[in-house]
Every structure is written in C-alpha cells, then in structure tokens.
Amino acid sequence: MKVNHVSQESNAMKGILYCIVAYFSHSFVGLCGQEFSHPQHLPVILFFQSIVCALLSFSHVKKCGFKPNANTSVNLYVWRIILGLVCYLQFFYLLSHISIAESVVFQYSGGLWVPLISLLWFGLAISPLVFFIIFVGFVGVFLQMQFNGNMSPWLFFNGVSCGLLQGITLVQIRKLTLTEPSSRIIFYFFTLTSIVMFPFAFPQLSSLHLGDFLLLLAIGLLTYVGQVLITQALKYAHAVTLAPHAYLSIFFGGLFDWFVFQKIPSERQLLG
C-alpha cells in the first residue's frame, strides 16, 4: 500500500470499518471513565491510560524501530502529543460533570471540524453539500446538550475546545500515517503523556483500591484498542471520509447512559 498525499485513500471501506469499532471501544472508555472520574483523579486516569498503552505498543515499535523516518516532521509529533493530551484531559473532565452521551457529543463534534481544518491546512476543497452537512451536524450537537444547572459556560467552553482539538489531532494522525507506522505514533504519544502525568498522579496512587486499578486497566486496554484502530483507519481513509462515522460514538454513549445509568434521552436529544 502506498499513499503519498494526505488526500489520497487506499481502502476507504476498510478504514470506515476500523473507525466504527474504534468509536465503540472509545464509548466503553467513557463508561469506565465516568465510573471512576472525578476532577482530582484526572492525572491518575491519564497516567494509567498512557502507561498501559505505551507498554502494549512497545514490542510493536521495537520491531519497526524507535527513530522517526527522515521525512517525518518532528514538530507534527510534538503538537499531536500536546493537543492530544489536552483533549483527553478535557474529555475526562467533562465525564466527571456531565453524562457519557454529552461528553462524547462534545469530543466527537471534532468530526465536524475536520473538513474545515483540512481546507485551511491542506487546501482540500469542500463541496456545498459538505458545508450543509457540517451546519446540520452542529445543530444536532446543540440539540444534544442539556443546558441545565450542570452545563456551566466553563463546561461548554471545555466541550467545544475538546471537539476542536479532536478534529485537529485526527488530521495530524492522518498526516503522520503517511510516513510513520501506527505503533510508533501511539508509542510516542502515550509514553510522553505518561511521563508528563506521573508527578501529578503519584501522590494519589496509595489511596487506590483493587477495583480502581482494574477500572484503570480497562480504560488503558480499551483506549489502546481504539487508538490502534483509529490510527489504522486513518491510514486507509482520509479524516474527512471517516468524520461522519464519529456520531456512532454518540449513539453508543447514549445506549450506555440509558442501560447502565438509566438516563433516558429527552425528545430534544433524540432529535439531535
């Protein structure tokens, strides 16, 4: 398989299938995260999530080598790590205050930003139909939000910026996959994230129980599966192609809210 430009696709259908399973896995991460999540636990969640993913990817990256290819932009790696870390922090912060479905809606509104980011970054043309779909998508996101006492302006800002950063990282991963193996992309992101979060997580480790460790392990394993699949998906298809399928995460998150937490969606949310 050879794809030498960000706009080319080698197997869009395969990429879409990987993408769907990845978003299902990520919705499970949201379920586990809400069970454990509290603002003070954010460093612990991110540390365990990252260290598990880094360890799982180590053997794979060892085979292909740790050194990035000569034509890979190191700056792109650095910004993917920084923006990805902030995006995860915001996602788990949202989970500690609002429902899984609402948190997932915010994060995966990133799919709506992808065409606009691709237009500005790569100059990829956007048809009037895509612009219309983006508009309808943002209307749907707005309808999904429950603007009650739990939805403060600060939470709303975190949600919107989380979605924007998610869109940027999707485009960044797509660009990296043109020159880098997925295992190396995943390894560097989670290794450096675990190093950054360790000093903040360490003071809380002694207060964790066995159940907490099992939940954190599940978050790490599910995140790794989701990251591998979404990175592979972006290797086969452009982020613009995959973006609409991000809404399956909203569907999965809504089901978890309904069946696990008995949070029945309102008519407004169903319309969204």
mmCIF file of C-alpha atoms in Angstrom:
data_model
loop_
_atom_site.group_PDB
_atom_site.id
_atom_site.type_symbol
_atom_site.label_atom_id
_atom_site.label_comp_id
_atom_site.label_asym_id
_atom_site.label_seq_id
_atom_site.Cartn_x
_atom_site.Cartn_y
_atom_site.Cartn_z
ATOM 1 C CA MET A 1 0.000 0.000 0.000
ATOM 2 C CA LYS A 2 1.370 3.373 -0.984
ATOM 3 C CA VAL A 3 -0.321 6.667 -0.326
ATOM 4 C CA ASN A 4 1.859 9.700 -0.880
ATOM 5 C CA HIS A 5 -0.595 12.528 -0.286
ATOM 6 C CA VAL A 6 -2.971 13.291 2.564
ATOM 7 C CA SER A 7 -5.964 13.490 0.194
ATOM 8 C CA GLN A 8 -5.468 10.001 -1.298
ATOM 9 C CA GLU A 9 -7.233 6.897 0.041
ATOM 10 C CA SER A 10 -6.171 3.282 -0.383
ATOM 11 C CA ASN A 11 -9.215 1.473 1.066
ATOM 12 C CA ALA A 12 -11.967 3.747 2.375
ATOM 13 C CA MET A 13 -14.352 0.925 3.317
ATOM 14 C CA LYS A 14 -11.718 -0.820 5.417
ATOM 15 C CA GLY A 15 -10.950 2.479 7.107
ATOM 16 C CA ILE A 16 -14.637 3.020 7.908
ATOM 17 C CA LEU A 17 -14.968 -0.446 9.484
ATOM 18 C CA TYR A 18 -11.899 0.135 11.658
ATOM 19 C CA CYS A 19 -13.324 3.533 12.585
ATOM 20 C CA ILE A 20 -16.691 2.133 13.735
ATOM 21 C CA VAL A 21 -15.099 -0.452 16.038
ATOM 22 C CA ALA A 22 -12.687 2.202 17.369
ATOM 23 C CA TYR A 23 -15.537 4.505 18.352
ATOM 24 C CA PHE A 24 -17.390 1.640 20.038
ATOM 25 C CA SER A 25 -14.254 0.960 22.081
ATOM 26 C CA HIS A 26 -13.920 4.638 22.942
ATOM 27 C CA SER A 27 -17.515 4.731 24.186
ATOM 28 C CA PHE A 28 -16.575 1.951 26.621
ATOM 29 C CA VAL A 29 -13.701 4.162 27.779
ATOM 30 C CA GLY A 30 -16.299 6.826 28.547
ATOM 31 C CA LEU A 31 -18.341 4.314 30.560
ATOM 32 C CA CYS A 32 -15.318 3.269 32.666
ATOM 33 C CA GLY A 33 -14.158 6.869 32.958
ATOM 34 C CA GLN A 34 -17.487 8.043 34.350
ATOM 35 C CA GLU A 35 -17.442 5.257 36.939
ATOM 36 C CA PHE A 36 -14.040 6.449 38.187
ATOM 37 C CA SER A 37 -13.895 10.052 37.085
ATOM 38 C CA HIS A 38 -13.579 12.978 39.456
ATOM 39 C CA PRO A 39 -11.610 16.163 38.695
ATOM 40 C CA GLN A 40 -8.905 15.217 41.223
ATOM 41 C CA HIS A 41 -8.492 11.806 39.539
ATOM 42 C CA LEU A 42 -7.676 13.180 36.073
ATOM 43 C CA PRO A 43 -3.874 12.742 36.428
ATOM 44 C CA VAL A 44 -4.322 9.156 37.666
ATOM 45 C CA ILE A 45 -6.648 8.226 34.801
ATOM 46 C CA LEU A 46 -4.372 9.731 32.176
ATOM 47 C CA PHE A 47 -1.240 8.206 33.697
ATOM 48 C CA PHE A 48 -2.634 4.660 33.787
ATOM 49 C CA GLN A 49 -4.273 5.023 30.410
ATOM 50 C CA SER A 50 -0.974 6.169 28.917
ATOM 51 C CA ILE A 51 1.372 3.709 30.642
ATOM 52 C CA VAL A 52 -0.810 0.724 29.643
ATOM 53 C CA CYS A 53 -0.934 1.893 26.015
ATOM 54 C CA ALA A 54 2.811 2.619 25.953
ATOM 55 C CA LEU A 55 3.666 -0.856 27.301
ATOM 56 C CA LEU A 56 1.316 -2.583 24.859
ATOM 57 C CA SER A 57 2.802 -0.722 21.895
ATOM 58 C CA PHE A 58 6.445 -1.217 22.964
ATOM 59 C CA SER A 59 7.011 -4.623 21.343
ATOM 60 C CA HIS A 60 5.474 -3.436 18.065
ATOM 61 C CA VAL A 61 7.509 -0.256 17.851
ATOM 62 C CA LYS A 62 10.645 -2.210 18.755
ATOM 63 C CA LYS A 63 10.252 -4.209 15.533
ATOM 64 C CA CYS A 64 9.882 -1.167 13.285
ATOM 65 C CA GLY A 65 12.384 0.998 15.168
ATOM 66 C CA PHE A 66 12.097 3.963 17.508
ATOM 67 C CA LYS A 67 13.572 6.590 15.210
ATOM 68 C CA PRO A 68 11.043 8.545 13.120
ATOM 69 C CA ASN A 69 11.536 8.478 9.365
ATOM 70 C CA ALA A 70 13.690 11.207 7.883
ATOM 71 C CA ASN A 71 10.765 12.827 6.055
ATOM 72 C CA THR A 72 8.564 12.954 9.182
ATOM 73 C CA SER A 73 8.044 16.330 10.835
ATOM 74 C CA VAL A 74 9.114 16.219 14.491
ATOM 75 C CA ASN A 75 7.014 19.330 15.124
ATOM 76 C CA LEU A 76 3.955 17.421 13.946
ATOM 77 C CA TYR A 77 4.702 14.702 16.508
ATOM 78 C CA VAL A 78 5.145 17.275 19.277
ATOM 79 C CA TRP A 79 1.914 19.119 18.546
ATOM 80 C CA ARG A 80 -0.027 15.864 18.174
ATOM 81 C CA ILE A 81 1.140 14.892 21.681
ATOM 82 C CA ILE A 82 0.352 18.272 23.258
ATOM 83 C CA LEU A 83 -3.082 18.682 21.690
ATOM 84 C CA GLY A 84 -3.985 15.020 22.226
ATOM 85 C CA LEU A 85 -3.123 15.271 25.931
ATOM 86 C CA VAL A 86 -5.225 18.416 26.404
ATOM 87 C CA CYS A 87 -8.112 16.778 24.516
ATOM 88 C CA TYR A 88 -8.072 13.714 26.805
ATOM 89 C CA LEU A 89 -7.867 15.921 29.909
ATOM 90 C CA GLN A 90 -10.934 17.827 28.769
ATOM 91 C CA PHE A 91 -12.836 14.629 27.890
ATOM 92 C CA PHE A 92 -12.348 13.028 31.312
ATOM 93 C CA TYR A 93 -13.071 16.371 32.984
ATOM 94 C CA LEU A 94 -16.387 16.505 31.126
ATOM 95 C CA LEU A 95 -17.179 12.929 32.194
ATOM 96 C CA SER A 96 -16.851 13.978 35.834
ATOM 97 C CA HIS A 97 -19.600 16.595 35.385
ATOM 98 C CA ILE A 98 -21.985 15.508 32.611
ATOM 99 C CA SER A 99 -23.281 12.301 31.019
ATOM 100 C CA ILE A 100 -21.334 9.955 28.753
ATOM 101 C CA ALA A 101 -23.517 10.873 25.775
ATOM 102 C CA GLU A 102 -22.982 14.615 26.236
ATOM 103 C CA SER A 103 -19.225 14.180 26.777
ATOM 104 C CA VAL A 104 -18.935 12.052 23.647
ATOM 105 C CA VAL A 105 -21.033 14.551 21.666
ATOM 106 C CA PHE A 106 -18.560 17.278 22.532
ATOM 107 C CA GLN A 107 -15.440 15.254 21.748
ATOM 108 C CA TYR A 108 -16.687 13.767 18.509
ATOM 109 C CA SER A 109 -18.006 17.039 17.218
ATOM 110 C CA GLY A 110 -14.353 17.014 16.142
ATOM 111 C CA GLY A 111 -15.572 15.235 13.045
ATOM 112 C CA LEU A 112 -17.406 18.418 12.053
ATOM 113 C CA TRP A 113 -14.217 20.442 12.337
ATOM 114 C CA VAL A 114 -12.160 18.057 10.171
ATOM 115 C CA PRO A 115 -13.311 19.339 6.737
ATOM 116 C CA LEU A 116 -12.723 22.941 7.811
ATOM 117 C CA ILE A 117 -9.287 22.109 9.235
ATOM 118 C CA SER A 118 -8.394 20.195 6.057
ATOM 119 C CA LEU A 119 -9.488 23.173 3.966
ATOM 120 C CA LEU A 120 -7.278 25.578 5.927
ATOM 121 C CA TRP A 121 -4.319 23.202 6.329
ATOM 122 C CA PHE A 122 -4.190 21.354 3.001
ATOM 123 C CA GLY A 123 -6.483 23.401 0.799
ATOM 124 C CA LEU A 124 -8.813 20.426 0.258
ATOM 125 C CA ALA A 125 -11.975 21.571 -1.495
ATOM 126 C CA ILE A 126 -15.274 21.330 0.396
ATOM 127 C CA SER A 127 -18.479 20.954 -1.581
ATOM 128 C CA PRO A 128 -21.650 22.899 -0.712
ATOM 129 C CA LEU A 129 -23.214 19.597 0.395
ATOM 130 C CA VAL A 130 -20.445 19.035 2.945
ATOM 131 C CA PHE A 131 -20.897 22.597 4.263
ATOM 132 C CA PHE A 132 -24.610 21.868 4.660
ATOM 133 C CA ILE A 133 -23.855 18.602 6.497
ATOM 134 C CA ILE A 134 -21.469 20.454 8.823
ATOM 135 C CA PHE A 135 -24.183 23.012 9.610
ATOM 136 C CA VAL A 136 -26.768 20.291 10.300
ATOM 137 C CA GLY A 137 -24.204 18.473 12.436
ATOM 138 C CA PHE A 138 -23.567 21.491 14.653
ATOM 139 C CA VAL A 139 -27.315 21.983 15.041
ATOM 140 C CA GLY A 140 -27.540 18.340 16.143
ATOM 141 C CA VAL A 141 -24.738 18.855 18.663
ATOM 142 C CA PHE A 142 -26.567 21.880 20.093
ATOM 143 C CA LEU A 143 -29.801 19.897 20.430
ATOM 144 C CA GLN A 144 -27.957 17.103 22.246
ATOM 145 C CA MET A 145 -26.842 19.478 25.005
ATOM 146 C CA GLN A 146 -28.900 19.663 28.183
ATOM 147 C CA PHE A 147 -28.496 23.326 29.151
ATOM 148 C CA ASN A 148 -29.474 22.903 32.764
ATOM 149 C CA GLY A 149 -27.673 23.702 36.003
ATOM 150 C CA ASN A 150 -24.900 21.203 35.199
ATOM 151 C CA MET A 151 -23.890 22.902 31.931
ATOM 152 C CA SER A 152 -21.890 25.950 33.002
ATOM 153 C CA PRO A 153 -20.161 28.254 30.475
ATOM 154 C CA TRP A 154 -16.826 26.758 31.587
ATOM 155 C CA LEU A 155 -18.009 23.223 30.810
ATOM 156 C CA PHE A 156 -19.393 24.357 27.468
ATOM 157 C CA PHE A 157 -16.057 26.008 26.585
ATOM 158 C CA ASN A 158 -14.181 22.826 27.527
ATOM 159 C CA GLY A 159 -16.558 20.767 25.424
ATOM 160 C CA VAL A 160 -16.263 22.905 22.301
ATOM 161 C CA SER A 161 -12.458 23.149 22.550
ATOM 162 C CA CYS A 162 -12.256 19.377 23.177
ATOM 163 C CA GLY A 163 -14.087 18.782 19.896
ATOM 164 C CA LEU A 164 -11.879 21.243 18.024
ATOM 165 C CA LEU A 165 -8.693 19.619 19.373
ATOM 166 C CA GLN A 166 -10.075 16.182 18.491
ATOM 167 C CA GLY A 167 -10.550 17.343 14.905
ATOM 168 C CA ILE A 168 -7.011 18.733 14.728
ATOM 169 C CA THR A 169 -5.464 15.539 16.138
ATOM 170 C CA LEU A 170 -7.379 13.399 13.632
ATOM 171 C CA VAL A 171 -5.880 15.411 10.786
ATOM 172 C CA GLN A 172 -2.440 15.273 12.430
ATOM 173 C CA ILE A 173 -2.617 11.471 12.779
ATOM 174 C CA ARG A 174 -3.705 11.159 9.156
ATOM 175 C CA LYS A 175 -0.672 13.171 8.052
ATOM 176 C CA LEU A 176 1.677 11.166 10.304
ATOM 177 C CA THR A 177 0.417 7.827 8.947
ATOM 178 C CA LEU A 178 1.729 8.787 5.508
ATOM 179 C CA THR A 179 5.305 8.336 6.754
ATOM 180 C CA GLU A 180 5.052 6.617 10.163
ATOM 181 C CA PRO A 181 3.802 3.190 11.362
ATOM 182 C CA SER A 182 0.797 3.376 13.690
ATOM 183 C CA SER A 183 2.676 1.647 16.539
ATOM 184 C CA ARG A 184 5.306 4.403 16.643
ATOM 185 C CA ILE A 185 2.689 7.163 16.619
ATOM 186 C CA ILE A 186 0.842 5.522 19.518
ATOM 187 C CA PHE A 187 4.026 4.708 21.475
ATOM 188 C CA TYR A 188 5.420 8.239 21.482
ATOM 189 C CA PHE A 189 2.093 9.846 22.331
ATOM 190 C CA PHE A 190 1.356 7.636 25.335
ATOM 191 C CA THR A 191 4.963 7.343 26.576
ATOM 192 C CA LEU A 192 5.433 11.093 26.766
ATOM 193 C CA THR A 193 1.933 11.584 28.204
ATOM 194 C CA SER A 194 2.641 9.072 30.995
ATOM 195 C CA ILE A 195 5.921 10.874 31.838
ATOM 196 C CA VAL A 196 4.149 14.241 31.999
ATOM 197 C CA MET A 197 1.302 12.934 34.184
ATOM 198 C CA PHE A 198 3.333 10.776 36.609
ATOM 199 C CA PRO A 199 4.345 13.590 39.046
ATOM 200 C CA PHE A 200 0.688 14.617 39.359
ATOM 201 C CA ALA A 201 -0.624 11.052 39.685
ATOM 202 C CA PHE A 202 1.976 9.682 42.129
ATOM 203 C CA PRO A 203 0.563 11.294 45.329
ATOM 204 C CA GLN A 204 -2.812 9.614 44.724
ATOM 205 C CA LEU A 205 -1.581 6.081 43.965
ATOM 206 C CA SER A 206 -1.547 4.948 47.605
ATOM 207 C CA SER A 207 -5.272 5.691 48.005
ATOM 208 C CA LEU A 208 -6.361 3.415 45.133
ATOM 209 C CA HIS A 209 -8.075 0.087 45.747
ATOM 210 C CA LEU A 210 -8.038 -3.120 43.693
ATOM 211 C CA GLY A 211 -11.297 -2.164 41.988
ATOM 212 C CA ASP A 212 -9.800 1.188 40.997
ATOM 213 C CA PHE A 213 -6.761 -0.491 39.450
ATOM 214 C CA LEU A 214 -8.972 -2.880 37.462
ATOM 215 C CA LEU A 215 -11.070 0.010 36.175
ATOM 216 C CA LEU A 216 -7.936 1.959 35.208
ATOM 217 C CA LEU A 217 -6.546 -1.124 33.473
ATOM 218 C CA ALA A 218 -9.782 -1.433 31.482
ATOM 219 C CA ILE A 219 -9.542 2.233 30.447
ATOM 220 C CA GLY A 220 -5.960 1.641 29.254
ATOM 221 C CA LEU A 221 -6.785 -1.522 27.297
ATOM 222 C CA LEU A 222 -9.867 -0.041 25.628
ATOM 223 C CA THR A 223 -8.003 3.149 24.774
ATOM 224 C CA TYR A 224 -5.204 1.133 23.181
ATOM 225 C CA VAL A 225 -7.652 -0.850 21.046
ATOM 226 C CA GLY A 226 -9.412 2.340 19.988
ATOM 227 C CA GLN A 227 -6.172 4.166 19.193
ATOM 228 C CA VAL A 228 -4.773 1.286 17.131
ATOM 229 C CA LEU A 229 -7.991 1.009 15.132
ATOM 230 C CA ILE A 230 -8.468 4.737 14.533
ATOM 231 C CA THR A 231 -4.819 5.115 13.504
ATOM 232 C CA GLN A 232 -5.195 2.199 11.082
ATOM 233 C CA ALA A 233 -8.460 3.672 9.810
ATOM 234 C CA LEU A 234 -6.726 6.975 9.067
ATOM 235 C CA LYS A 235 -4.054 5.039 7.203
ATOM 236 C CA TYR A 236 -6.650 3.744 4.745
ATOM 237 C CA ALA A 237 -9.070 6.676 4.518
ATOM 238 C CA HIS A 238 -8.984 10.443 4.860
ATOM 239 C CA ALA A 239 -10.249 12.042 8.070
ATOM 240 C CA VAL A 240 -12.988 13.791 6.072
ATOM 241 C CA THR A 241 -14.317 10.386 4.940
ATOM 242 C CA LEU A 242 -14.287 8.996 8.479
ATOM 243 C CA ALA A 243 -15.639 12.104 10.217
ATOM 244 C CA PRO A 244 -19.399 11.373 9.826
ATOM 245 C CA HIS A 245 -18.976 7.961 11.466
ATOM 246 C CA ALA A 246 -17.832 9.647 14.678
ATOM 247 C CA TYR A 247 -21.520 10.083 15.503
ATOM 248 C CA LEU A 248 -21.778 6.383 16.238
ATOM 249 C CA SER A 249 -19.920 7.201 19.470
ATOM 250 C CA ILE A 250 -22.847 9.423 20.429
ATOM 251 C CA PHE A 251 -25.234 6.539 19.747
ATOM 252 C CA PHE A 252 -23.122 4.093 21.766
ATOM 253 C CA GLY A 253 -22.683 6.605 24.601
ATOM 254 C CA GLY A 254 -26.432 7.215 24.707
ATOM 255 C CA LEU A 255 -27.073 3.474 24.980
ATOM 256 C CA PHE A 256 -24.638 3.181 27.897
ATOM 257 C CA ASP A 257 -26.313 6.126 29.642
ATOM 258 C CA TRP A 258 -29.694 4.503 29.105
ATOM 259 C CA PHE A 259 -28.954 0.897 30.083
ATOM 260 C CA VAL A 260 -26.224 1.396 32.703
ATOM 261 C CA PHE A 261 -27.201 4.691 34.381
ATOM 262 C CA GLN A 262 -30.940 4.713 33.473
ATOM 263 C CA LYS A 263 -30.560 8.163 31.891
ATOM 264 C CA ILE A 264 -33.302 8.133 29.280
ATOM 265 C CA PRO A 265 -32.601 10.610 26.442
ATOM 266 C CA SER A 266 -35.034 13.503 26.102
ATOM 267 C CA GLU A 267 -37.017 14.253 22.951
ATOM 268 C CA ARG A 268 -34.605 17.103 22.227
ATOM 269 C CA GLN A 269 -31.599 14.754 22.463
ATOM 270 C CA LEU A 270 -33.268 12.155 20.219
ATOM 271 C CA LEU A 271 -33.943 14.860 17.641
ATOM 272 C CA GLY A 272 -30.276 15.937 17.830
#
